[in-house]
């Protein structure tokens, strides 16, 4: 089903984000995803269908909390040694994929007293019946219309904040007559919402929750005929093409290396662009590693960072800042491609920018890219005063590198129509009161 969905310009970002999230899940690292878009763009269809491509999990036999045999965490299995776990046995089950609606009750989501065991005549006991989230351990929780949930069920939003606050998250179940149970829970949250419908975008309803999502993608409409025709044909019953999707969960993203230069770039993006939370750069690094893993590489390249940056940073910074970050990342990705092409052919010299004429002169590629980035960022400030005349600034007052105008350094041209004293204006240019006869 998932591999039969038609991919087009409007939904390709969501497919990309889903595969990164699934890949992260396979590495036991929840990477939360929020798809925003208008009704009918198919975001819910894609996310529900993606529930079928999740990798199966191995758990302690019969454990409703999905205990990992190596790290049992539930009240029943926690503290058992490996031998005891092996005596119970292990089993492979489908990866959990559960849906929470905005009308769900806290008891069903978190947990409640297991009434069946309480009234068991042979051996009555007060036990916990794990809720949806606890049963989704190591899997995915999907929430459609999360903006509405945050609005009408703030107590469910609070649970999500706990679940998504740390990796893994923690939940606390309190029931009268039972000791408080606190448990780690490792779930990946996928959500969808339409910011144009009541009660508005999630960021406006509950900003804190909106910030907990590692990736936010915007769904759009298909923009080419062929995609629309394929969708129509499929709805009419045609089998359609199957996208050959390589299993995205081969390998652990932690095995993908990030060199020191890249890490310093990420750190500097955080500092120089004033990003609000460290979560953003951590997410950027994780996503770039996941993207490299999918491309079959064990090292992160600039294009990996550029590919994932919009989904990671889009909801955490304003458009102008994101555009600035993207320009630099893309410039760097372009150079990467260009260097490869150049070394392969050795002849295409015409397009060579003068500043890169000495390849590999000591510094690493990242070092070079970083110094280039620094130079661009500081171009405006570093220009010595009076070094350039006013002439080349009149046409908009920007510097040649496309930076922001410095008001102190910009020649201001007066508007062509000079103001005229009121008394010198012809009578008909006065503001009239409608009938034009009001003057005394
Ligand atoms: Zn267990």
mmCIF file with all atom_site columns, C-alpha atoms in Angstrom, residues 389-398 405-414:
data_model
loop_
_atom_site.group_PDB
_atom_site.id
_atom_site.type_symbol
_atom_site.label_atom_id
_atom_site.label_alt_id
_atom_site.label_comp_id
_atom_site.label_asym_id
_atom_site.label_entity_id
_atom_site.label_seq_id
_atom_site.pdbx_PDB_ins_code
_atom_site.Cartn_x
_atom_site.Cartn_y
_atom_site.Cartn_z
_atom_site.occupancy
_atom_site.B_iso_or_equiv
_atom_site.pdbx_formal_charge
_atom_site.auth_seq_id
_atom_site.auth_comp_id
_atom_site.auth_asym_id
_atom_site.auth_atom_id
_atom_site.pdbx_PDB_model_num
ATOM 1  C CA . UNK A 1 389 ? 31.174 55.521 -3.092 1.00 0.00 ? 389 UNK A CA 1
ATOM 2  C CA . UNK A 1 390 ? 27.448 56.064 -2.780 1.00 0.00 ? 390 UNK A CA 1
ATOM 3  C CA . UNK A 1 391 ? 26.797 55.465 -6.485 1.00 0.00 ? 391 UNK A CA 1
ATOM 4  C CA . UNK A 1 392 ? 26.699 51.676 -6.472 1.00 0.00 ? 392 UNK A CA 1
ATOM 5  C CA . UNK A 1 393 ? 24.408 51.662 -3.478 1.00 0.00 ? 393 UNK A CA 1
ATOM 6  C CA . UNK A 1 394 ? 21.650 53.825 -4.839 1.00 0.00 ? 394 UNK A CA 1
ATOM 7  C CA . UNK A 1 395 ? 19.913 50.954 -6.589 1.00 0.00 ? 395 UNK A CA 1
ATOM 8  C CA . UNK A 1 396 ? 18.490 49.475 -3.425 1.00 0.00 ? 396 UNK A CA 1
ATOM 9  C CA . UNK A 1 397 ? 21.335 50.050 -1.038 1.00 0.00 ? 397 UNK A CA 1
ATOM 10 C CA . UNK A 1 398 ? 22.523 46.460 -0.828 1.00 0.00 ? 398 UNK A CA 1
ATOM 11 C CA . UNK A 1 405 ? 21.258 47.103 3.594  1.00 0.00 ? 405 UNK A CA 1
ATOM 12 C CA . UNK A 1 406 ? 23.170 49.056 6.209  1.00 0.00 ? 406 UNK A CA 1
ATOM 13 C CA . UNK A 1 407 ? 21.043 52.188 6.804  1.00 0.00 ? 407 UNK A CA 1
ATOM 14 C CA . UNK A 1 408 ? 24.079 54.208 7.931  1.00 0.00 ? 408 UNK A CA 1
ATOM 15 C CA . UNK A 1 409 ? 25.793 53.439 4.667  1.00 0.00 ? 409 UNK A CA 1
ATOM 16 C CA . UNK A 1 410 ? 22.908 53.835 2.293  1.00 0.00 ? 410 UNK A CA 1
ATOM 17 C CA . UNK A 1 411 ? 22.306 56.912 0.182  1.00 0.00 ? 411 UNK A CA 1
ATOM 18 C CA . UNK A 1 412 ? 18.700 57.927 0.633  1.00 0.00 ? 412 UNK A CA 1
ATOM 19 C CA . UNK A 1 413 ? 17.067 59.525 -2.380 1.00 0.00 ? 413 UNK A CA 1
ATOM 20 C CA . UNK A 1 414 ? 14.127 61.830 -1.658 1.00 0.00 ? 414 UNK A CA 1
#
